[in-house]
Coordinates of C-alpha atoms in Angstrom, one line a residue:
X28 CA 151.6 46.7 63.4
X29 CA 153.0 48.1 66.6
X30 CA 155.9 50.6 66.3
X31 CA 159.1 49.8 68.2
X32 CA 159.5 51.5 71.6
X33 CA 162.8 53.0 70.6
X34 CA 161.3 54.7 67.5
X35 CA 158.5 55.9 69.6
X36 CA 160.9 57.3 72.2
X37 CA 162.9 59.0 69.5
X38 CA 159.9 60.7 68.2
X39 CA 159.0 61.9 71.7
X40 CA 162.5 63.4 72.0
X41 CA 162.1 65.0 68.7
X42 CA 158.8 66.5 69.6
X43 CA 160.3 67.7 72.8
X44 CA 163.2 69.3 70.9
X45 CA 160.8 70.8 68.4
X46 CA 158.7 72.2 71.3
X47 CA 161.8 73.9 72.8
X48 CA 162.8 75.3 69.3
X49 CA 159.2 76.5 68.9
X50 CA 159.3 78.3 72.3
X51 CA 162.6 80.0 71.3
X52 CA 161.2 81.0 68.0
X53 CA 158.2 82.5 69.7
X54 CA 160.4 84.4 72.2
X55 CA 162.4 85.8 69.3
X56 CA 159.2 86.7 67.5
X57 CA 157.8 88.4 70.6
X58 CA 161.1 90.5 70.9
X59 CA 160.9 91.3 67.2
X60 CA 157.3 92.4 67.5
X61 CA 158.1 94.6 70.5
X62 CA 160.9 96.2 68.6
X63 CA 158.6 96.8 65.7
X64 CA 156.0 98.3 68.0
X65 CA 158.6 100.6 69.6
X66 CA 159.7 101.7 66.1
X67 CA 156.1 102.4 65.2
X68 CA 155.7 104.4 68.4
X69 CA 158.7 106.5 67.5
X70 CA 157.5 107.0 64.0
X71 CA 154.1 108.0 65.4
X72 CA 155.7 110.4 67.8
X73 CA 157.9 112.0 65.1
X74 CA 155.0 112.4 62.8
X75 CA 152.4 113.3 65.4
X76 CA 152.5 117.0 64.6
X77 CA 151.2 116.1 61.1
X78 CA 148.2 114.1 62.4
X79 CA 146.9 116.3 65.2
X80 CA 145.4 119.7 64.7
X81 CA 148.0 122.4 65.2
X82 CA 150.7 120.1 66.5
X83 CA 151.3 117.3 69.0
X84 CA 152.5 117.6 72.6
X85 CA 155.9 115.9 72.0
X86 CA 156.6 118.1 69.0
X87 CA 155.6 121.3 70.8
X88 CA 157.7 120.4 73.8
X89 CA 160.7 119.7 71.6
X90 CA 160.4 123.1 70.0
X91 CA 160.0 124.8 73.4
X92 CA 163.1 123.0 74.8
X93 CA 165.1 123.9 71.8
X94 CA 164.0 127.5 72.1
X95 CA 164.8 127.6 75.9
X96 CA 168.4 126.5 75.2
X97 CA 168.7 129.7 73.1
X98 CA 167.9 131.9 76.1
X99 CA 171.5 132.1 77.3
X100 CA 171.4 135.9 77.1
X101 CA 173.1 138.6 75.2
X102 CA 176.2 140.6 76.3
X103 CA 175.3 143.7 78.2
X104 CA 177.7 146.6 79.1
X105 CA 177.5 146.4 82.8
X106 CA 179.5 149.6 83.2
X107 CA 176.7 151.6 81.6
X108 CA 173.8 150.2 83.7
X109 CA 172.4 152.4 86.4
X110 CA 173.9 151.2 89.7
X111 CA 171.5 153.0 92.0
X112 CA 167.9 151.7 92.0
X113 CA 166.6 155.3 92.2
X114 CA 168.8 156.6 89.4
X115 CA 167.6 157.1 85.8
X116 CA 166.5 154.3 83.6
X117 CA 163.6 153.1 81.4
X118 CA 160.9 150.5 82.2
X119 CA 158.5 149.2 79.6
X120 CA 155.1 147.7 80.4
X121 CA 153.2 145.9 77.6
X122 CA 149.5 145.8 78.5
X123 CA 146.7 143.5 77.3
X124 CA 149.0 141.1 75.5
X125 CA 147.2 138.4 73.7
X126 CA 149.0 135.4 75.2
X127 CA 146.5 132.7 76.0
X128 CA 147.1 128.9 76.3
X129 CA 144.4 126.4 75.5
X130 CA 144.1 122.7 74.8
X131 CA 143.7 122.2 71.0
X132 CA 143.2 118.5 70.1
X133 CA 145.6 116.6 72.4
X134 CA 148.1 119.3 73.1
X135 CA 148.2 122.7 74.8
X136 CA 149.1 125.6 72.5
X137 CA 149.4 129.3 72.4
X138 CA 146.4 130.6 70.6
X139 CA 146.7 132.7 67.4
X140 CA 144.3 133.8 64.7
X141 CA 146.2 132.1 61.9
X142 CA 146.5 128.5 63.2
X143 CA 143.4 128.3 65.5
X144 CA 140.7 130.3 63.6
X145 CA 138.3 127.3 63.5
X146 CA 138.9 126.5 67.1
X147 CA 138.3 130.0 68.2
X148 CA 135.1 130.3 66.1
X149 CA 133.8 127.0 67.6
X150 CA 134.2 128.5 71.1
X151 CA 132.5 131.8 70.1
X152 CA 135.7 133.9 70.2
X153 CA 136.9 136.5 67.8
X154 CA 140.1 135.3 66.0
X155 CA 141.1 138.9 65.3
X156 CA 141.8 139.4 69.0
X157 CA 144.3 136.6 69.3
X158 CA 147.5 138.2 68.0
X159 CA 150.5 137.0 70.1
X160 CA 152.7 138.2 67.2
X161 CA 152.1 141.8 68.3
X162 CA 153.8 141.0 71.7
X163 CA 156.6 139.2 69.9
X164 CA 157.4 142.1 67.7
X165 CA 157.2 144.6 70.6
X166 CA 159.5 142.6 72.8
X167 CA 162.0 142.2 70.0
X168 CA 162.0 146.0 69.4
X169 CA 162.6 146.7 73.0
X170 CA 165.4 144.2 73.6
X171 CA 167.1 144.8 70.3
X172 CA 167.3 148.6 70.8
X173 CA 170.6 150.3 71.4
X174 CA 168.9 151.8 74.4
X175 CA 168.8 148.3 76.0
X176 CA 172.3 147.3 74.9
X177 CA 173.6 150.5 76.5
X178 CA 172.2 149.3 79.8
X179 CA 169.4 151.9 80.1
X180 CA 166.5 149.3 80.2
X181 CA 165.9 148.4 83.8
X182 CA 162.9 146.1 83.4
X183 CA 160.3 144.8 80.9
X184 CA 156.9 143.7 82.2
X185 CA 154.1 142.1 80.2
X186 CA 150.5 141.7 81.3
X187 CA 148.2 139.5 79.3
X188 CA 144.6 140.1 78.5
X189 CA 143.7 137.6 81.3
X190 CA 145.7 139.5 83.8
X191 CA 148.8 137.3 84.1
X192 CA 151.9 139.4 84.8
X193 CA 155.4 138.3 84.0
X194 CA 158.8 139.8 83.9
X195 CA 161.5 139.5 81.1
X196 CA 165.1 140.3 82.0
X197 CA 166.7 142.9 79.7
X198 CA 169.6 140.6 78.7
X199 CA 167.3 137.8 77.4
X200 CA 167.7 136.7 73.8
X201 CA 164.2 136.2 72.6
X202 CA 163.7 133.7 69.6
X203 CA 163.4 135.4 66.3
X204 CA 160.9 133.1 64.7
X205 CA 157.3 133.2 66.0
X206 CA 157.0 129.4 66.3
X207 CA 159.9 129.3 68.8
X208 CA 158.5 132.3 70.6
X209 CA 155.2 130.6 71.0
X210 CA 157.0 127.6 72.4
X211 CA 158.7 129.8 75.0
X212 CA 155.5 131.5 76.0
X213 CA 153.7 128.2 76.3
X214 CA 156.4 126.9 78.6
X215 CA 156.4 130.1 80.6
X216 CA 152.7 130.2 81.2
X217 CA 152.6 126.6 82.2
X218 CA 155.8 126.3 84.4
X219 CA 155.7 130.0 85.5
X220 CA 159.4 130.6 85.0
X221 CA 162.2 129.9 82.6
X222 CA 165.8 129.7 83.8
X223 CA 169.1 130.1 81.9
X224 CA 170.8 126.9 80.7
X225 CA 173.2 125.7 83.4
X226 CA 172.3 128.6 85.7
X227 CA 169.8 129.3 88.5
X228 CA 168.9 132.8 87.1
X229 CA 165.3 133.1 86.1
X230 CA 165.3 134.9 82.8
X231 CA 161.5 135.0 82.6
X232 CA 159.0 134.5 85.5
X233 CA 155.4 135.1 86.3
X234 CA 155.0 137.5 89.2
X235 CA 152.1 138.8 91.3
X236 CA 150.0 141.8 90.4
X237 CA 149.9 144.8 90.6
X238 CA 152.8 145.9 88.5
X239 CA 153.1 149.2 90.5
X240 CA 154.8 147.4 93.4
X241 CA 157.8 146.8 91.2
X242 CA 158.1 150.4 90.0
X243 CA 160.6 152.7 91.6
X244 CA 159.3 155.5 93.8
X245 CA 158.8 158.9 92.0
X246 CA 159.0 157.3 88.6
X247 CA 157.3 159.0 85.7
X248 CA 154.5 156.8 84.3
X249 CA 153.5 157.6 80.7
X250 CA 150.8 155.9 78.6
X251 CA 150.3 155.9 74.9
X252 CA 147.1 156.0 72.9
X253 CA 146.1 157.2 69.5
X254 CA 142.9 158.5 71.0
X255 CA 144.7 160.8 73.4
X256 CA 144.2 164.5 72.7
X257 CA 147.8 165.3 73.7
X258 CA 149.7 164.9 70.4
X259 CA 153.5 165.4 71.0
X260 CA 156.7 165.1 69.1
X261 CA 158.5 162.4 71.0
X262 CA 162.0 164.0 70.7
X263 CA 160.7 167.3 72.2
X264 CA 158.7 165.5 74.9
X265 CA 161.6 163.4 76.3
X266 CA 163.9 166.5 76.1
X267 CA 161.8 168.1 78.8
X268 CA 161.9 165.1 81.2
X269 CA 164.5 164.8 84.0
X270 CA 167.5 162.9 82.8
X271 CA 167.9 161.1 86.1
X272 CA 164.3 160.2 86.5
X273 CA 163.0 156.7 85.9
X274 CA 160.6 156.7 83.0
X275 CA 157.9 154.0 82.8
X276 CA 156.3 153.6 79.3
X277 CA 153.0 151.7 79.1
X278 CA 152.2 150.5 75.6
X279 CA 149.2 148.4 74.5
X280 CA 150.1 145.1 72.8
X281 CA 146.6 144.3 71.5
X282 CA 145.1 144.6 68.0
X283 CA 142.3 147.0 68.9
X284 CA 141.3 149.1 71.9
X285 CA 143.1 151.2 74.4
X286 CA 144.8 150.8 77.7
X287 CA 143.2 152.1 80.9
X288 CA 145.4 152.2 84.0
X289 CA 144.9 154.3 87.1
X290 CA 148.6 154.7 87.8
X291 CA 149.4 156.4 84.5
X292 CA 150.1 160.0 85.0
X293 CA 150.3 161.2 81.4
X294 CA 148.5 159.9 78.3
X295 CA 150.1 161.0 75.0
X296 CA 149.9 160.3 71.3
X297 CA 153.1 160.3 69.2
X298 CA 151.4 160.4 65.8
X299 CA 148.3 161.6 64.1
X300 CA 148.0 158.1 62.6
X301 CA 147.4 154.8 64.3
X302 CA 150.7 153.0 64.9
X303 CA 151.6 149.4 65.7
X304 CA 153.0 148.7 69.1
X305 CA 156.4 147.9 67.6
X306 CA 156.6 151.2 65.7
X307 CA 155.4 153.2 68.7
X308 CA 158.2 151.6 70.8
X309 CA 160.7 152.4 68.0
X310 CA 159.8 156.1 68.3
X311 CA 160.2 156.0 72.1
X312 CA 163.6 154.3 72.0
X313 CA 164.9 156.5 69.2
X314 CA 164.0 159.7 71.1
X315 CA 165.7 158.4 74.3
X316 CA 168.8 157.3 72.4
X317 CA 169.1 160.8 70.9
X318 CA 168.6 162.3 74.4
X319 CA 171.3 160.1 75.9
X320 CA 173.5 160.4 72.8
X321 CA 173.5 156.6 72.2
X322 CA 174.5 155.9 68.6

């Protein structure tokens, strides 16, 4: 039995309509799948730091950006800062700082003995030598001191074990937590500078060696080492120095070893016991604060 043409035509229209509906459904499904994939990407990005060794790039960059926003600076009493470049002041140089960046997994990270011990051992490196926390504590002690807040600190230079030299402005507010500090150092060593939020001023920047070209003429350069035979009381030592002279203090920021610089004029030891870099800096700033009557 042959079907009527009208019925056959209706079925054709119905099939055509169903085909259009099917195409619309497929488009909606494709859009929904794309949204799901985008959501899955977001979830993967948010949780990437849990899947990768030591953290993922997106997570590290987010921490670094957050930390950079905190570098707006701290108030400094400009009236007490030395106006003349050749007038008195204090300059700190941290030598052999363990600040090295390497690619761990899929992201670049600041190496430290706690989080990257396995990575360092695989690359035949001694994890005990990777101590960026020493530099973190030393920098905090310098910038938090009343000596700096009174405007006596003229500059702070840090040179890494690899020979990278960078400058930190005295009015920078360094992050308190080590993780945020590591994010800042990672960004500094990769981008070579960090600027204040909404300003053109570079708060931290990598500069050319040697450091002596940035030191004032006729400045007194003093190095510190426990192995030095010249043991002094820091309060008595700074009392003999010219009050208007620029004093340059060179302190090692490494776990072991000693600094060796040709430009250092006087090597001294401030204790009969080995001291951390942070505590050595505390003795220096306390002696200078007493000399300048900074309370």
